[in-house]
């Protein structure tokens, strides 16, 4: 059975993605690949230090900087929310100290978060938020809106900027379904609703949002909007920016409510797109209305191999450009040769051996694997699958049975858990992404993968083995996304190792003329590259809007711009 | 044969849409309906006054206010462009004095334009534009970017604002195809290219933009972007905002180049959406890249009748919401009972009599007609048509043969020409539009039509006959557009008559919670309603962006905000 998108998981622990999987999350196949490719003996690799098994208890009072929040500010915040909604205990502060990119987890595991919120405020109703913001303006306190805390770009790092203190504004108490309009096929939620909870509320009425990023089990709807997120099925359902019909932002200078009058409008610039992607720098997204779809009752899976990543890219380009509407799958993933090899090696066994033999018989030695999932009802997914298959075959696709696509669907939320276990055995792993036009796609893919490999090879330990794998995960008429996973034995300073990789990748992306981020957002991680993307004039526009809505600059300092 | 979208027409004359159609544009059917419904005898109705046949010559030097432009400003402008590119002759000034809504035409016909540009500057290259803007900043001259001049909301009225003079910046000299990238399926054009010219350049390579508003034969690509336009086939191809992948704006404080790095990005707010719909108030759109599609080689037409507009709306809602991707037609128009009746009455003849009889036999007395056009290649349009037909039939659609849809396609660009002739015979006609959610659609349609009827009936002449017809022309999952045509005998002061109608309609739209404009834009006509749409906070954002990019406020004063 495919992963259930209504299946909730506990809120992330402070040191990782999810509580440990009983029996461990690493399969025998994964362990074998680690041993063979990276020379990592998992059993022997559990070693002390920053990569040690996370401690059962977070740092205590004495390990942390005391909260900087002034007495007046604390009193004003306490007056803005019900009793108990302002917390300063170490566990709550540490749980809101970081997002989930690998440096965040390493800092957290070491008990040395980059920064700590001076308090965590958890409103119980939307009506409390203006008072919280007013208190922060009055007392010079920075505000970091905090949803699922799943940012992988430093988007929730509690930086105080020019202010005397910083709070994390935990929005997960605001998770109500406010309205479900079946005639309009829209649903209005409070912004703090997490992915599975949102899908459960819709599923009870027979609907889905269809926006399922890998972070789905932790992330919130508000976070999706703030980061201009794209789900794994965005090829079919559209990215979050296409799904939001109305959005409400509470700013330090008052509310901003946009959209909802009509499905489309020519009444000036579409300011929803200023809020979407604003990453908490303009205000707090408190509620939004999203377009919903009937929950699919049927799926078709397809997997094909191509002689190379480039050949596969040509085939999916034809599908996106010359296929009829709906031919492209809802989920479309084309792995490069390295990712395909690692996937097959981890699966292993007789079926994989037969598949390799079959592909060799068709002249494919180093396959690039394409997975597609078509969703809908009745015969529609299968019909669309057949139309797509015709185009793909005409471009050299060789069937690889549907099994790899179904397997992907089952395991689609597992990777972030694997990272926790890999870190524990001294393996550094993380992901990064971009998107490019079709013209630039192959060159960008090559440049970025080469940059990551080069950065990993240039460590103090010399040319240690690593794996750098990539795939296309979002398909458009004019181009596609590129997503990379890099895996290597952790160096003595794994954060420096990570930063070396990230710097090299960012440089390669900018030099390729691609976008610095397709769906992870900017945060602190990509802020230096934003001017290359939108120009100095674009940055000036963002600053002008921020000055207008947040004149004292309390909203999420140090992010985006 | 359907209207050829590469077919150019002469640039609009100063007094109307197009030069007179030889033999007249009004068919016998139209004349009969005018006589029967409005009591207008066309032959007898040619009468002197503001509605007289437009004079052959525009007003001369002595009829016009002399240009206010200072000598220094004129010299600076002349230095910014090649010789001959700055014009102040009466004919050129009058030709750039107005857009094309009915009051514009009435003022122009009367030789009393609302305002006149003090000069018309027509750059020959994009590189000249920064110097033109610098001259205008230095000498306090307002700038109205002028493309096809087809605004129906006062968007190109040459208002000087706080400045001593105003120029029209005629962009139609900038019409080059700069790049056609077949791999990316994108084309980059200079912004002044008119619709037919653009389609001709693409057709030579086998492509189309698919953005075909009724203004297509006059309007420019830059105008499409500036007004956040939607074409008649937007249900299939998407509105202009969805087709623009990159856009460049020259502002008084420098260039702003956005997009083009990738098909999608999460690098902060999508600032293209601040430029799209900015109506010349932030700067001059000089070039843009748009997504293109293979030119369709096959079409399927369908037409169905429903017992009422509401029943038809329910059927197209099902098509939009429960149809598979591509089931909805590229062009989708559902006429209300009044529009259907007038369309049938104008066609007349034996086929219409048979159709009426057939519909009556199926219990349909006052039909609401749905037209659909599906475009593509091979069997695809027909396949999509068949899938759509299944859904429409399940919702009570009765076939009306495909003839009405094919007839619409043939005549799709004719209405603006009809208006010229109707004005000449003393008939006031214009259109207005909105969009609403499905929940609000029927009530909005009723409220707006009633408001227009009421306003027409409340004239000095008492309850004179009129026709108010409406249709849905753009289909979305969450709602649809509504488009109205109103026709009445012109009162002695037809501008006051128009304004009475427009005021009543605007009030009804705002009271209904619908959008003040789906695709005509804001201009001067809807500026008062913008705060109801985006809130005071939204207006403040627009002002802040304008202050940043255009600190002296030279760009298109009095429009949008």
Short mmCIF file of N, CA, C and O in Angstrom, two decimals, chain B residues 352-430:
data_model
loop_
_atom_site.label_atom_id
_atom_site.label_comp_id
_atom_site.label_asym_id
_atom_site.label_seq_id
_atom_site.Cartn_x
_atom_site.Cartn_y
_atom_site.Cartn_z
N UNK B 352 -32.32 28.26 -37.28
CA UNK B 352 -32.64 28.68 -35.92
C UNK B 352 -34.05 28.24 -35.56
O UNK B 352 -34.31 27.81 -34.43
N UNK B 353 -34.96 28.32 -36.51
CA UNK B 353 -36.34 27.89 -36.24
C UNK B 353 -36.37 26.41 -35.86
O UNK B 353 -37.02 25.99 -34.90
N UNK B 354 -35.58 25.62 -36.61
CA UNK B 354 -35.52 24.18 -36.32
C UNK B 354 -34.91 23.93 -34.95
O UNK B 354 -35.37 23.07 -34.20
N UNK B 355 -33.86 24.69 -34.65
CA UNK B 355 -33.20 24.53 -33.34
C UNK B 355 -34.17 24.85 -32.21
O UNK B 355 -34.29 24.10 -31.24
N UNK B 356 -34.90 25.95 -32.37
CA UNK B 356 -35.87 26.32 -31.32
C UNK B 356 -36.90 25.21 -31.13
O UNK B 356 -37.27 24.87 -30.01
N UNK B 357 -37.35 24.66 -32.26
CA UNK B 357 -38.38 23.63 -32.18
C UNK B 357 -37.83 22.38 -31.46
O UNK B 357 -38.47 21.81 -30.59
N UNK B 358 -36.61 22.02 -31.82
CA UNK B 358 -35.95 20.86 -31.20
C UNK B 358 -35.79 21.07 -29.69
O UNK B 358 -36.07 20.19 -28.88
N UNK B 359 -35.38 22.28 -29.33
CA UNK B 359 -35.17 22.53 -27.90
C UNK B 359 -36.50 22.53 -27.15
O UNK B 359 -36.60 22.00 -26.04
N UNK B 360 -37.52 23.09 -27.78
CA UNK B 360 -38.84 23.07 -27.13
C UNK B 360 -39.30 21.63 -26.92
O UNK B 360 -39.87 21.30 -25.89
N UNK B 361 -39.01 20.78 -27.91
CA UNK B 361 -39.42 19.37 -27.80
C UNK B 361 -38.69 18.69 -26.64
O UNK B 361 -39.14 17.67 -26.12
N UNK B 362 -37.56 19.28 -26.24
CA UNK B 362 -36.83 18.74 -25.08
C UNK B 362 -37.13 19.55 -23.81
O UNK B 362 -36.42 19.44 -22.82
N UNK B 363 -38.17 20.36 -23.90
CA UNK B 363 -38.60 21.10 -22.70
C UNK B 363 -37.82 22.37 -22.43
O UNK B 363 -37.91 22.94 -21.34
N UNK B 364 -37.04 22.83 -23.40
CA UNK B 364 -36.23 24.03 -23.19
C UNK B 364 -36.87 25.20 -23.93
O UNK B 364 -36.83 25.28 -25.15
N UNK B 365 -37.48 26.12 -23.16
CA UNK B 365 -38.20 27.25 -23.75
C UNK B 365 -37.30 28.48 -23.87
O UNK B 365 -37.34 29.20 -24.86
N UNK B 366 -36.53 28.74 -22.84
CA UNK B 366 -35.64 29.91 -22.84
C UNK B 366 -34.21 29.40 -22.67
O UNK B 366 -33.64 29.42 -21.58
N UNK B 367 -33.63 28.95 -23.76
CA UNK B 367 -32.33 28.26 -23.66
C UNK B 367 -31.19 29.18 -23.22
O UNK B 367 -31.21 30.38 -23.48
N UNK B 368 -30.22 28.56 -22.56
CA UNK B 368 -28.92 29.19 -22.31
C UNK B 368 -27.92 28.36 -23.09
O UNK B 368 -27.82 27.15 -22.90
N UNK B 369 -27.20 29.04 -23.98
CA UNK B 369 -26.35 28.32 -24.94
C UNK B 369 -24.90 28.26 -24.45
O UNK B 369 -24.33 29.27 -24.04
N UNK B 370 -24.34 27.06 -24.54
CA UNK B 370 -22.93 26.86 -24.20
C UNK B 370 -22.14 26.57 -25.47
O UNK B 370 -22.54 25.71 -26.26
N UNK B 371 -21.04 27.30 -25.67
CA UNK B 371 -20.15 27.05 -26.81
C UNK B 371 -18.81 26.56 -26.28
O UNK B 371 -18.29 27.08 -25.29
N UNK B 372 -18.23 25.59 -26.96
CA UNK B 372 -16.89 25.14 -26.59
C UNK B 372 -16.03 24.95 -27.82
O UNK B 372 -16.52 24.52 -28.87
N UNK B 373 -14.77 25.31 -27.71
CA UNK B 373 -13.80 25.04 -28.77
C UNK B 373 -12.62 24.30 -28.14
O UNK B 373 -12.03 24.79 -27.17
N UNK B 374 -12.33 23.13 -28.67
CA UNK B 374 -11.18 22.35 -28.22
C UNK B 374 -10.13 22.39 -29.32
O UNK B 374 -10.44 22.11 -30.48
N UNK B 375 -8.90 22.75 -28.98
CA UNK B 375 -7.84 22.87 -29.99
C UNK B 375 -6.72 21.89 -29.71
O UNK B 375 -6.46 21.55 -28.55
N UNK B 376 -6.03 21.46 -30.73
CA UNK B 376 -4.89 20.56 -30.55
C UNK B 376 -4.48 19.97 -31.88
O UNK B 376 -4.61 20.61 -32.92
N UNK B 377 -4.00 18.75 -31.81
CA UNK B 377 -3.60 18.10 -33.06
C UNK B 377 -4.18 16.70 -33.10
O UNK B 377 -4.52 16.12 -32.06
N UNK B 378 -4.30 16.18 -34.29
CA UNK B 378 -4.79 14.82 -34.47
C UNK B 378 -6.17 14.64 -33.86
O UNK B 378 -7.04 15.53 -33.99
N UNK B 379 -6.37 13.53 -33.18
CA UNK B 379 -7.70 13.22 -32.65
C UNK B 379 -7.92 13.84 -31.27
O UNK B 379 -8.99 13.70 -30.68
N UNK B 380 -6.89 14.51 -30.75
CA UNK B 380 -6.96 14.99 -29.36
C UNK B 380 -8.15 15.93 -29.11
O UNK B 380 -8.89 15.71 -28.14
N UNK B 381 -8.38 16.95 -29.94
CA UNK B 381 -9.53 17.82 -29.63
C UNK B 381 -10.85 17.06 -29.61
O UNK B 381 -11.67 17.26 -28.71
N UNK B 382 -11.01 16.17 -30.55
CA UNK B 382 -12.26 15.40 -30.62
C UNK B 382 -12.39 14.47 -29.40
O UNK B 382 -13.49 14.32 -28.83
N UNK B 383 -11.28 13.87 -28.99
CA UNK B 383 -11.31 13.00 -27.81
C UNK B 383 -11.71 13.78 -26.56
O UNK B 383 -12.52 13.31 -25.76
N UNK B 384 -11.13 14.96 -26.43
CA UNK B 384 -11.46 15.78 -25.26
C UNK B 384 -12.92 16.23 -25.32
O UNK B 384 -13.63 16.23 -24.31
N UNK B 385 -13.34 16.62 -26.52
CA UNK B 385 -14.74 17.00 -26.73
C UNK B 385 -15.69 15.89 -26.28
O UNK B 385 -16.68 16.13 -25.59
N UNK B 386 -15.36 14.67 -26.64
CA UNK B 386 -16.25 13.54 -26.31
C UNK B 386 -16.30 13.32 -24.79
O UNK B 386 -17.36 13.03 -24.24
N UNK B 387 -15.15 13.45 -24.16
CA UNK B 387 -15.15 13.27 -22.70
C UNK B 387 -15.97 14.38 -22.03
O UNK B 387 -16.72 14.14 -21.09
N UNK B 388 -15.83 15.59 -22.55
CA UNK B 388 -16.59 16.72 -21.99
C UNK B 388 -18.09 16.51 -22.23
O UNK B 388 -18.92 16.75 -21.34
N UNK B 389 -18.42 16.06 -23.42
CA UNK B 389 -19.83 15.86 -23.78
C UNK B 389 -20.51 14.92 -22.79
O UNK B 389 -21.66 15.13 -22.39
N UNK B 390 -19.78 13.88 -22.40
CA UNK B 390 -20.34 12.91 -21.45
C UNK B 390 -20.74 13.62 -20.15
O UNK B 390 -21.83 13.40 -19.61
N UNK B 391 -19.87 14.47 -19.67
CA UNK B 391 -20.16 15.18 -18.40
C UNK B 391 -21.31 16.17 -18.59
O UNK B 391 -22.22 16.25 -17.78
N UNK B 392 -21.27 16.90 -19.71
CA UNK B 392 -22.31 17.92 -19.94
C UNK B 392 -23.68 17.27 -20.09
O UNK B 392 -24.68 17.76 -19.54
N UNK B 393 -23.74 16.17 -20.82
CA UNK B 393 -25.02 15.48 -20.98
C UNK B 393 -25.56 15.00 -19.65
O UNK B 393 -26.77 15.03 -19.40
N UNK B 394 -24.66 14.50 -18.82
CA UNK B 394 -25.10 14.03 -17.50
C UNK B 394 -25.68 15.18 -16.68
O UNK B 394 -26.37 14.96 -15.69
N UNK B 395 -25.40 16.39 -17.09
CA UNK B 395 -25.94 17.57 -16.40
C UNK B 395 -26.97 18.30 -17.25
O UNK B 395 -27.15 19.51 -17.12
N UNK B 396 -27.63 17.57 -18.13
CA UNK B 396 -28.80 18.13 -18.80
C UNK B 396 -28.54 18.87 -20.08
O UNK B 396 -29.45 19.54 -20.61
N UNK B 397 -27.31 18.78 -20.63
CA UNK B 397 -27.03 19.47 -21.89
C UNK B 397 -27.79 18.82 -23.04
O UNK B 397 -27.84 17.60 -23.13
N UNK B 398 -28.36 19.67 -23.88
CA UNK B 398 -29.03 19.20 -25.10
C UNK B 398 -28.24 19.74 -26.29
O UNK B 398 -27.99 20.95 -26.37
N UNK B 399 -27.86 18.86 -27.19
CA UNK B 399 -27.01 19.28 -28.30
C UNK B 399 -27.68 20.37 -29.14
O UNK B 399 -28.88 20.32 -29.42
N UNK B 400 -26.89 21.36 -29.54
CA UNK B 400 -27.39 22.42 -30.42
C UNK B 400 -26.57 22.43 -31.71
O UNK B 400 -26.40 23.49 -32.31
N UNK B 401 -26.03 21.29 -32.08
CA UNK B 401 -25.09 21.15 -33.21
C UNK B 401 -23.84 21.99 -32.91
O UNK B 401 -23.81 22.78 -31.97
N UNK B 402 -22.81 21.82 -33.72
CA UNK B 402 -21.59 22.57 -33.45
C UNK B 402 -21.59 23.94 -34.14
O UNK B 402 -20.70 24.75 -33.93
N UNK B 403 -22.64 24.19 -34.96
CA UNK B 403 -22.64 25.42 -35.77
C UNK B 403 -22.48 26.70 -34.95
O UNK B 403 -21.69 27.58 -35.33
N UNK B 404 -23.17 26.86 -33.82
CA UNK B 404 -23.02 28.14 -33.10
C UNK B 404 -21.59 28.39 -32.63
O UNK B 404 -21.13 29.53 -32.62
N UNK B 405 -20.86 27.31 -32.26
CA UNK B 405 -19.48 27.50 -31.81
C UNK B 405 -18.57 27.90 -32.96
O UNK B 405 -17.72 28.78 -32.83
N UNK B 406 -18.78 27.26 -34.10
CA UNK B 406 -17.97 27.61 -35.28
C UNK B 406 -18.28 29.04 -35.72
O UNK B 406 -17.37 29.80 -36.10
N UNK B 407 -19.55 29.43 -35.61
CA UNK B 407 -19.93 30.79 -35.99
C UNK B 407 -19.28 31.81 -35.06
O UNK B 407 -18.79 32.86 -35.49
N UNK B 408 -19.26 31.49 -33.77
CA UNK B 408 -18.58 32.39 -32.82
C UNK B 408 -17.11 32.54 -33.21
O UNK B 408 -16.58 33.66 -33.24
N UNK B 409 -16.45 31.44 -33.53
CA UNK B 409 -15.02 31.46 -33.85
C UNK B 409 -14.77 32.35 -35.08
O UNK B 409 -13.80 33.12 -35.12
N UNK B 410 -15.66 32.28 -36.06
CA UNK B 410 -15.50 33.12 -37.26
C UNK B 410 -15.62 34.60 -36.93
O UNK B 410 -14.89 35.43 -37.46
N UNK B 411 -16.56 34.92 -36.05
CA UNK B 411 -16.87 36.34 -35.80
C UNK B 411 -16.24 36.91 -34.56
O UNK B 411 -16.59 38.00 -34.13
N UNK B 412 -15.25 36.21 -34.00
CA UNK B 412 -14.79 36.55 -32.65
C UNK B 412 -14.20 37.94 -32.51
O UNK B 412 -14.14 38.47 -31.41
N UNK B 413 -13.72 38.54 -33.60
CA UNK B 413 -13.12 39.88 -33.47
C UNK B 413 -14.03 41.00 -33.97
O UNK B 413 -13.61 42.14 -34.11
N UNK B 414 -15.29 40.66 -34.25
CA UNK B 414 -16.14 41.65 -34.93
C UNK B 414 -16.81 42.65 -34.01
O UNK B 414 -17.11 43.77 -34.42
N UNK B 415 -17.04 42.30 -32.75
CA UNK B 415 -17.85 43.17 -31.89
C UNK B 415 -17.34 44.60 -31.79
O UNK B 415 -18.14 45.54 -31.87
N UNK B 416 -16.02 44.81 -31.58
CA UNK B 416 -15.59 46.21 -31.43
C UNK B 416 -15.89 47.05 -32.67
O UNK B 416 -16.13 48.25 -32.58
N UNK B 417 -15.91 46.42 -33.84
CA UNK B 417 -16.26 47.16 -35.06
C UNK B 417 -17.74 47.50 -35.07
O UNK B 417 -18.15 48.57 -35.53
N UNK B 418 -18.56 46.55 -34.59
CA UNK B 418 -19.99 46.81 -34.54
C UNK B 418 -20.28 48.05 -33.72
O UNK B 418 -21.15 48.85 -34.05
N UNK B 419 -19.52 48.19 -32.63
CA UNK B 419 -19.77 49.33 -31.75
C UNK B 419 -19.63 50.64 -32.49
O UNK B 419 -20.45 51.56 -32.31
N UNK B 420 -18.60 50.75 -33.33
CA UNK B 420 -18.43 51.99 -34.11
C UNK B 420 -19.71 52.31 -34.88
O UNK B 420 -20.20 53.45 -34.87
N UNK B 421 -20.25 51.30 -35.53
CA UNK B 421 -21.43 51.55 -36.37
C UNK B 421 -22.67 51.82 -35.53
O UNK B 421 -23.53 52.62 -35.91
N UNK B 422 -22.77 51.13 -34.40
CA UNK B 422 -23.93 51.37 -33.54
C UNK B 422 -23.90 52.79 -32.98
O UNK B 422 -24.94 53.46 -32.93
N UNK B 423 -22.73 53.25 -32.59
CA UNK B 423 -22.65 54.63 -32.10
C UNK B 423 -23.12 55.60 -33.17
O UNK B 423 -23.84 56.57 -32.88
N UNK B 424 -22.73 55.31 -34.38
CA UNK B 424 -23.09 56.21 -35.49
C UNK B 424 -24.59 56.30 -35.69
O UNK B 424 -25.12 57.34 -36.09
N UNK B 425 -25.30 55.20 -35.36
CA UNK B 425 -26.76 55.27 -35.52
C UNK B 425 -27.46 55.54 -34.19
O UNK B 425 -28.66 55.28 -34.04
N UNK B 426 -26.69 56.04 -33.23
CA UNK B 426 -27.33 56.49 -31.99
C UNK B 426 -27.62 55.40 -30.99
O UNK B 426 -28.50 55.53 -30.15
N UNK B 427 -26.88 54.31 -31.08
CA UNK B 427 -27.07 53.23 -30.12
C UNK B 427 -25.84 53.14 -29.23
O UNK B 427 -24.71 53.00 -29.72
N UNK B 428 -26.06 53.24 -27.93
CA UNK B 428 -24.97 53.12 -26.97
C UNK B 428 -24.75 51.64 -26.67
O UNK B 428 -25.69 50.92 -26.33
N UNK B 429 -23.50 51.22 -26.77
CA UNK B 429 -23.21 49.82 -26.45
C UNK B 429 -21.83 49.77 -25.80
O UNK B 429 -20.91 50.49 -26.20
N UNK B 430 -21.73 48.97 -24.77
CA UNK B 430 -20.41 48.70 -24.19
C UNK B 430 -20.48 47.42 -23.39
O UNK B 430 -21.54 46.79 -23.29
#
